[in-house]
């Protein structure tokens, strides 16, 4: 019934199709996403396999417990401490043009600027002053010279990450050091 010459084509096309599906959200976000700016605090490491990059920490990665929706807090008791929970972080623009956390919820917002993230369930919820959220924006790859220059400038001046956002997906496009 089936032609044996098509089997290799099918076998080799499946990995290519998977890679295309995985690449689509970041490419679509880069092409059509909204540009926002987020305050950062960089550190410059070098990875033997990936090259020079600037490791970034964002102010929006630390949120106050009061900014977290109660429906998420009730789930903390049923989850293992240190686990990660998928959340949506609604952002608001400040007077200086930078975006900051407005609130964190488990429901996808219908409108506005928001990011998908992973909230780390705190070990001590009663005494937690901040709760950590990861967005996957940790590294900005640059040439070795540019990474070293950025490190020196960032130690003396604050930096801002320029990112594109669409439907919670986020892509880091640039770093601006004042």
PDB file of C-alpha atoms in Angstrom:
ATOM      1  CA  UNK A   1       0.000   0.000   0.000  1.00  0.00           C
ATOM      2  CA  UNK A   2       2.516   2.630   1.052  1.00  0.00           C
ATOM      3  CA  UNK A   3       5.523   3.518  -1.042  1.00  0.00           C
ATOM      4  CA  UNK A   4       8.794   2.649   0.806  1.00  0.00           C
ATOM      5  CA  UNK A   5      10.638   5.577  -0.797  1.00  0.00           C
ATOM      6  CA  UNK A   6       8.506   8.055   1.190  1.00  0.00           C
ATOM      7  CA  UNK A   7       9.417   6.591   4.582  1.00  0.00           C
ATOM      8  CA  UNK A   8      12.831   8.321   4.851  1.00  0.00           C
ATOM      9  CA  UNK A   9      11.220  11.600   3.816  1.00  0.00           C
ATOM     10  CA  UNK A  10       8.648  11.298   6.583  1.00  0.00           C
ATOM     11  CA  UNK A  11      11.244  10.274   9.177  1.00  0.00           C
ATOM     12  CA  UNK A  12      13.534  13.221   8.372  1.00  0.00           C
ATOM     13  CA  UNK A  13      10.736  15.763   8.055  1.00  0.00           C
ATOM     14  CA  UNK A  14       9.400  15.204  11.588  1.00  0.00           C
ATOM     15  CA  UNK A  15      12.448  16.742  13.403  1.00  0.00           C
ATOM     16  CA  UNK A  16      12.449  19.680  10.985  1.00  0.00           C
ATOM     17  CA  UNK A  17       8.749  20.237  11.622  1.00  0.00           C
ATOM     18  CA  UNK A  18       9.315  20.140  15.397  1.00  0.00           C
ATOM     19  CA  UNK A  19      12.117  22.718  15.144  1.00  0.00           C
ATOM     20  CA  UNK A  20       9.935  25.013  13.029  1.00  0.00           C
ATOM     21  CA  UNK A  21       7.083  24.766  15.538  1.00  0.00           C
ATOM     22  CA  UNK A  22       9.454  25.602  18.437  1.00  0.00           C
ATOM     23  CA  UNK A  23      10.961  28.554  16.548  1.00  0.00           C
ATOM     24  CA  UNK A  24       7.627  30.093  15.546  1.00  0.00           C
ATOM     25  CA  UNK A  25       6.630  31.884  18.829  1.00  0.00           C
ATOM     26  CA  UNK A  26       9.939  33.798  19.251  1.00  0.00           C
ATOM     27  CA  UNK A  27      10.074  34.758  15.567  1.00  0.00           C
ATOM     28  CA  UNK A  28       6.423  35.882  15.553  1.00  0.00           C
ATOM     29  CA  UNK A  29       6.978  37.860  18.774  1.00  0.00           C
ATOM     30  CA  UNK A  30      10.044  39.571  17.287  1.00  0.00           C
ATOM     31  CA  UNK A  31       8.149  40.495  14.134  1.00  0.00           C
ATOM     32  CA  UNK A  32       4.849  41.657  15.669  1.00  0.00           C
ATOM     33  CA  UNK A  33       5.403  42.225  19.402  1.00  0.00           C
ATOM     34  CA  UNK A  34       5.114  45.458  21.375  1.00  0.00           C
ATOM     35  CA  UNK A  35       8.402  47.072  22.435  1.00  0.00           C
ATOM     36  CA  UNK A  36       8.751  47.657  26.184  1.00  0.00           C
ATOM     37  CA  UNK A  37      11.675  48.569  28.458  1.00  0.00           C
ATOM     38  CA  UNK A  38      12.528  46.882  31.760  1.00  0.00           C
ATOM     39  CA  UNK A  39      15.162  47.918  34.302  1.00  0.00           C
ATOM     40  CA  UNK A  40      18.037  45.429  34.728  1.00  0.00           C
ATOM     41  CA  UNK A  41      21.117  44.744  36.832  1.00  0.00           C
ATOM     42  CA  UNK A  42      23.699  42.942  34.636  1.00  0.00           C
ATOM     43  CA  UNK A  43      26.673  40.734  35.445  1.00  0.00           C
ATOM     44  CA  UNK A  44      29.080  39.544  32.738  1.00  0.00           C
ATOM     45  CA  UNK A  45      30.140  35.881  32.658  1.00  0.00           C
ATOM     46  CA  UNK A  46      31.655  33.833  29.845  1.00  0.00           C
ATOM     47  CA  UNK A  47      30.484  30.351  28.905  1.00  0.00           C
ATOM     48  CA  UNK A  48      33.008  28.019  27.282  1.00  0.00           C
ATOM     49  CA  UNK A  49      30.424  26.591  24.867  1.00  0.00           C
ATOM     50  CA  UNK A  50      28.184  29.609  24.225  1.00  0.00           C
ATOM     51  CA  UNK A  51      30.696  32.446  24.262  1.00  0.00           C
ATOM     52  CA  UNK A  52      30.432  35.846  25.938  1.00  0.00           C
ATOM     53  CA  UNK A  53      27.137  37.026  27.251  1.00  0.00           C
ATOM     54  CA  UNK A  54      25.724  39.427  29.778  1.00  0.00           C
ATOM     55  CA  UNK A  55      23.730  37.682  32.503  1.00  0.00           C
ATOM     56  CA  UNK A  56      20.784  39.836  33.496  1.00  0.00           C
ATOM     57  CA  UNK A  57      18.668  40.217  36.577  1.00  0.00           C
ATOM     58  CA  UNK A  58      15.437  42.177  36.291  1.00  0.00           C
ATOM     59  CA  UNK A  59      13.554  44.190  38.868  1.00  0.00           C
ATOM     60  CA  UNK A  60      10.353  42.460  37.717  1.00  0.00           C
ATOM     61  CA  UNK A  61      11.784  39.068  38.796  1.00  0.00           C
ATOM     62  CA  UNK A  62      11.159  39.915  42.467  1.00  0.00           C
ATOM     63  CA  UNK A  63       7.532  40.584  43.351  1.00  0.00           C
ATOM     64  CA  UNK A  64       5.902  41.358  46.678  1.00  0.00           C
ATOM     65  CA  UNK A  65       3.462  38.793  48.077  1.00  0.00           C
ATOM     66  CA  UNK A  66       0.768  41.488  47.955  1.00  0.00           C
ATOM     67  CA  UNK A  67       1.110  41.566  44.139  1.00  0.00           C
ATOM     68  CA  UNK A  68       0.330  37.839  43.854  1.00  0.00           C
ATOM     69  CA  UNK A  69      -3.306  36.815  43.338  1.00  0.00           C
ATOM     70  CA  UNK A  70      -4.879  34.951  46.275  1.00  0.00           C
ATOM     71  CA  UNK A  71      -5.764  31.989  44.032  1.00  0.00           C
ATOM     72  CA  UNK A  72      -2.038  31.353  43.546  1.00  0.00           C
ATOM     73  CA  UNK A  73      -1.254  31.697  47.258  1.00  0.00           C
ATOM     74  CA  UNK A  74      -3.829  29.029  48.157  1.00  0.00           C
ATOM     75  CA  UNK A  75      -2.031  26.580  45.862  1.00  0.00           C
ATOM     76  CA  UNK A  76       1.267  27.113  47.720  1.00  0.00           C
ATOM     77  CA  UNK A  77       0.082  24.739  50.457  1.00  0.00           C
ATOM     78  CA  UNK A  78      -0.516  21.886  47.993  1.00  0.00           C
ATOM     79  CA  UNK A  79       2.724  22.262  46.030  1.00  0.00           C
ATOM     80  CA  UNK A  80       6.240  21.367  47.064  1.00  0.00           C
ATOM     81  CA  UNK A  81       8.238  24.326  48.230  1.00  0.00           C
ATOM     82  CA  UNK A  82      10.847  25.304  45.638  1.00  0.00           C
ATOM     83  CA  UNK A  83       8.679  24.077  42.731  1.00  0.00           C
ATOM     84  CA  UNK A  84       7.748  26.392  39.875  1.00  0.00           C
ATOM     85  CA  UNK A  85       4.226  27.386  38.859  1.00  0.00           C
ATOM     86  CA  UNK A  86       3.215  28.860  35.489  1.00  0.00           C
ATOM     87  CA  UNK A  87       1.870  32.388  35.978  1.00  0.00           C
ATOM     88  CA  UNK A  88       1.035  35.522  34.020  1.00  0.00           C
ATOM     89  CA  UNK A  89       2.557  38.820  35.145  1.00  0.00           C
ATOM     90  CA  UNK A  90       0.571  41.935  34.222  1.00  0.00           C
ATOM     91  CA  UNK A  91       2.867  44.936  33.671  1.00  0.00           C
ATOM     92  CA  UNK A  92       2.173  48.652  33.943  1.00  0.00           C
ATOM     93  CA  UNK A  93       4.163  51.530  32.522  1.00  0.00           C
ATOM     94  CA  UNK A  94       5.657  53.967  35.028  1.00  0.00           C
ATOM     95  CA  UNK A  95       6.087  57.713  34.537  1.00  0.00           C
ATOM     96  CA  UNK A  96       9.689  57.138  33.388  1.00  0.00           C
ATOM     97  CA  UNK A  97       8.540  54.851  30.537  1.00  0.00           C
ATOM     98  CA  UNK A  98       9.770  51.616  32.133  1.00  0.00           C
ATOM     99  CA  UNK A  99       7.462  48.692  32.862  1.00  0.00           C
ATOM    100  CA  UNK A 100       6.991  47.211  36.323  1.00  0.00           C
ATOM    101  CA  UNK A 101       4.874  44.450  37.862  1.00  0.00           C
ATOM    102  CA  UNK A 102       1.233  45.351  38.468  1.00  0.00           C
ATOM    103  CA  UNK A 103       0.002  41.920  39.627  1.00  0.00           C
ATOM    104  CA  UNK A 104       0.574  38.187  39.161  1.00  0.00           C
ATOM    105  CA  UNK A 105      -2.233  35.779  38.276  1.00  0.00           C
ATOM    106  CA  UNK A 106      -2.696  32.227  37.043  1.00  0.00           C
ATOM    107  CA  UNK A 107      -5.316  33.353  34.500  1.00  0.00           C
ATOM    108  CA  UNK A 108      -4.167  34.734  31.145  1.00  0.00           C
ATOM    109  CA  UNK A 109      -5.097  38.448  30.943  1.00  0.00           C
ATOM    110  CA  UNK A 110      -7.451  39.369  28.116  1.00  0.00           C
ATOM    111  CA  UNK A 111      -5.661  42.607  27.282  1.00  0.00           C
ATOM    112  CA  UNK A 112      -2.694  44.794  28.136  1.00  0.00           C
ATOM    113  CA  UNK A 113       0.999  43.979  28.424  1.00  0.00           C
ATOM    114  CA  UNK A 114       1.756  40.762  30.274  1.00  0.00           C
ATOM    115  CA  UNK A 115       4.501  38.129  30.433  1.00  0.00           C
ATOM    116  CA  UNK A 116       4.430  34.369  30.975  1.00  0.00           C
ATOM    117  CA  UNK A 117       6.642  33.325  33.809  1.00  0.00           C
ATOM    118  CA  UNK A 118       7.464  30.628  36.315  1.00  0.00           C
ATOM    119  CA  UNK A 119       6.845  31.570  39.925  1.00  0.00           C
ATOM    120  CA  UNK A 120       9.049  29.823  42.464  1.00  0.00           C
ATOM    121  CA  UNK A 121       6.960  28.555  45.365  1.00  0.00           C
ATOM    122  CA  UNK A 122       8.660  30.104  48.433  1.00  0.00           C
ATOM    123  CA  UNK A 123       9.999  27.905  51.226  1.00  0.00           C
ATOM    124  CA  UNK A 124       8.687  30.210  53.926  1.00  0.00           C
ATOM    125  CA  UNK A 125       5.552  31.952  52.659  1.00  0.00           C
ATOM    126  CA  UNK A 126       4.736  33.592  56.017  1.00  0.00           C
ATOM    127  CA  UNK A 127       8.076  35.442  56.151  1.00  0.00           C
ATOM    128  CA  UNK A 128       8.700  35.909  52.409  1.00  0.00           C
ATOM    129  CA  UNK A 129       9.394  39.550  51.573  1.00  0.00           C
ATOM    130  CA  UNK A 130       9.655  38.795  47.849  1.00  0.00           C
ATOM    131  CA  UNK A 131       8.685  35.966  45.513  1.00  0.00           C
ATOM    132  CA  UNK A 132      10.873  35.132  42.511  1.00  0.00           C
ATOM    133  CA  UNK A 133       9.593  34.748  38.948  1.00  0.00           C
ATOM    134  CA  UNK A 134      11.634  33.545  35.948  1.00  0.00           C
ATOM    135  CA  UNK A 135      10.913  34.761  32.415  1.00  0.00           C
ATOM    136  CA  UNK A 136      13.687  33.153  30.365  1.00  0.00           C
ATOM    137  CA  UNK A 137      15.381  36.497  29.689  1.00  0.00           C
ATOM    138  CA  UNK A 138      18.536  35.755  31.650  1.00  0.00           C
ATOM    139  CA  UNK A 139      21.220  36.036  28.968  1.00  0.00           C
ATOM    140  CA  UNK A 140      22.094  38.562  26.276  1.00  0.00           C
ATOM    141  CA  UNK A 141      24.747  37.214  23.915  1.00  0.00           C
ATOM    142  CA  UNK A 142      27.336  39.622  22.545  1.00  0.00           C
ATOM    143  CA  UNK A 143      30.854  39.581  21.163  1.00  0.00           C
ATOM    144  CA  UNK A 144      33.574  39.292  23.775  1.00  0.00           C
ATOM    145  CA  UNK A 145      34.585  42.937  23.329  1.00  0.00           C
ATOM    146  CA  UNK A 146      31.017  44.222  23.555  1.00  0.00           C
ATOM    147  CA  UNK A 147      30.234  42.027  26.586  1.00  0.00           C
ATOM    148  CA  UNK A 148      33.295  43.366  28.457  1.00  0.00           C
ATOM    149  CA  UNK A 149      32.403  46.958  27.524  1.00  0.00           C
ATOM    150  CA  UNK A 150      28.817  46.450  28.669  1.00  0.00           C
ATOM    151  CA  UNK A 151      30.024  44.979  31.961  1.00  0.00           C
ATOM    152  CA  UNK A 152      32.206  48.021  32.723  1.00  0.00           C
ATOM    153  CA  UNK A 153      29.491  50.509  31.773  1.00  0.00           C
ATOM    154  CA  UNK A 154      26.759  48.625  33.632  1.00  0.00           C
ATOM    155  CA  UNK A 155      28.683  48.709  36.898  1.00  0.00           C
ATOM    156  CA  UNK A 156      28.714  52.508  36.791  1.00  0.00           C
ATOM    157  CA  UNK A 157      25.332  53.176  35.141  1.00  0.00           C
ATOM    158  CA  UNK A 158      21.883  51.576  35.248  1.00  0.00           C
ATOM    159  CA  UNK A 159      20.810  49.541  32.244  1.00  0.00           C
ATOM    160  CA  UNK A 160      17.471  48.901  30.562  1.00  0.00           C
ATOM    161  CA  UNK A 161      16.450  45.841  28.562  1.00  0.00           C
ATOM    162  CA  UNK A 162      14.458  46.417  25.382  1.00  0.00           C
ATOM    163  CA  UNK A 163      12.121  43.481  24.810  1.00  0.00           C
ATOM    164  CA  UNK A 164       9.312  42.615  22.435  1.00  0.00           C
ATOM    165  CA  UNK A 165       6.136  41.185  23.955  1.00  0.00           C
ATOM    166  CA  UNK A 166       3.190  39.437  22.302  1.00  0.00           C
ATOM    167  CA  UNK A 167       0.612  37.258  24.077  1.00  0.00           C
ATOM    168  CA  UNK A 168       2.927  36.720  27.036  1.00  0.00           C
ATOM    169  CA  UNK A 169       5.871  35.624  24.872  1.00  0.00           C
ATOM    170  CA  UNK A 170       8.933  37.801  25.301  1.00  0.00           C
ATOM    171  CA  UNK A 171      12.133  38.246  23.265  1.00  0.00           C
ATOM    172  CA  UNK A 172      15.123  40.300  24.444  1.00  0.00           C
ATOM    173  CA  UNK A 173      16.235  42.557  21.570  1.00  0.00           C
ATOM    174  CA  UNK A 174      18.696  45.039  23.080  1.00  0.00           C
ATOM    175  CA  UNK A 175      20.287  46.426  26.235  1.00  0.00           C
ATOM    176  CA  UNK A 176      20.601  50.173  26.731  1.00  0.00           C
ATOM    177  CA  UNK A 177      23.111  51.456  29.273  1.00  0.00           C
ATOM    178  CA  UNK A 178      22.573  55.060  30.344  1.00  0.00           C
TER     179      UNK A 178
END
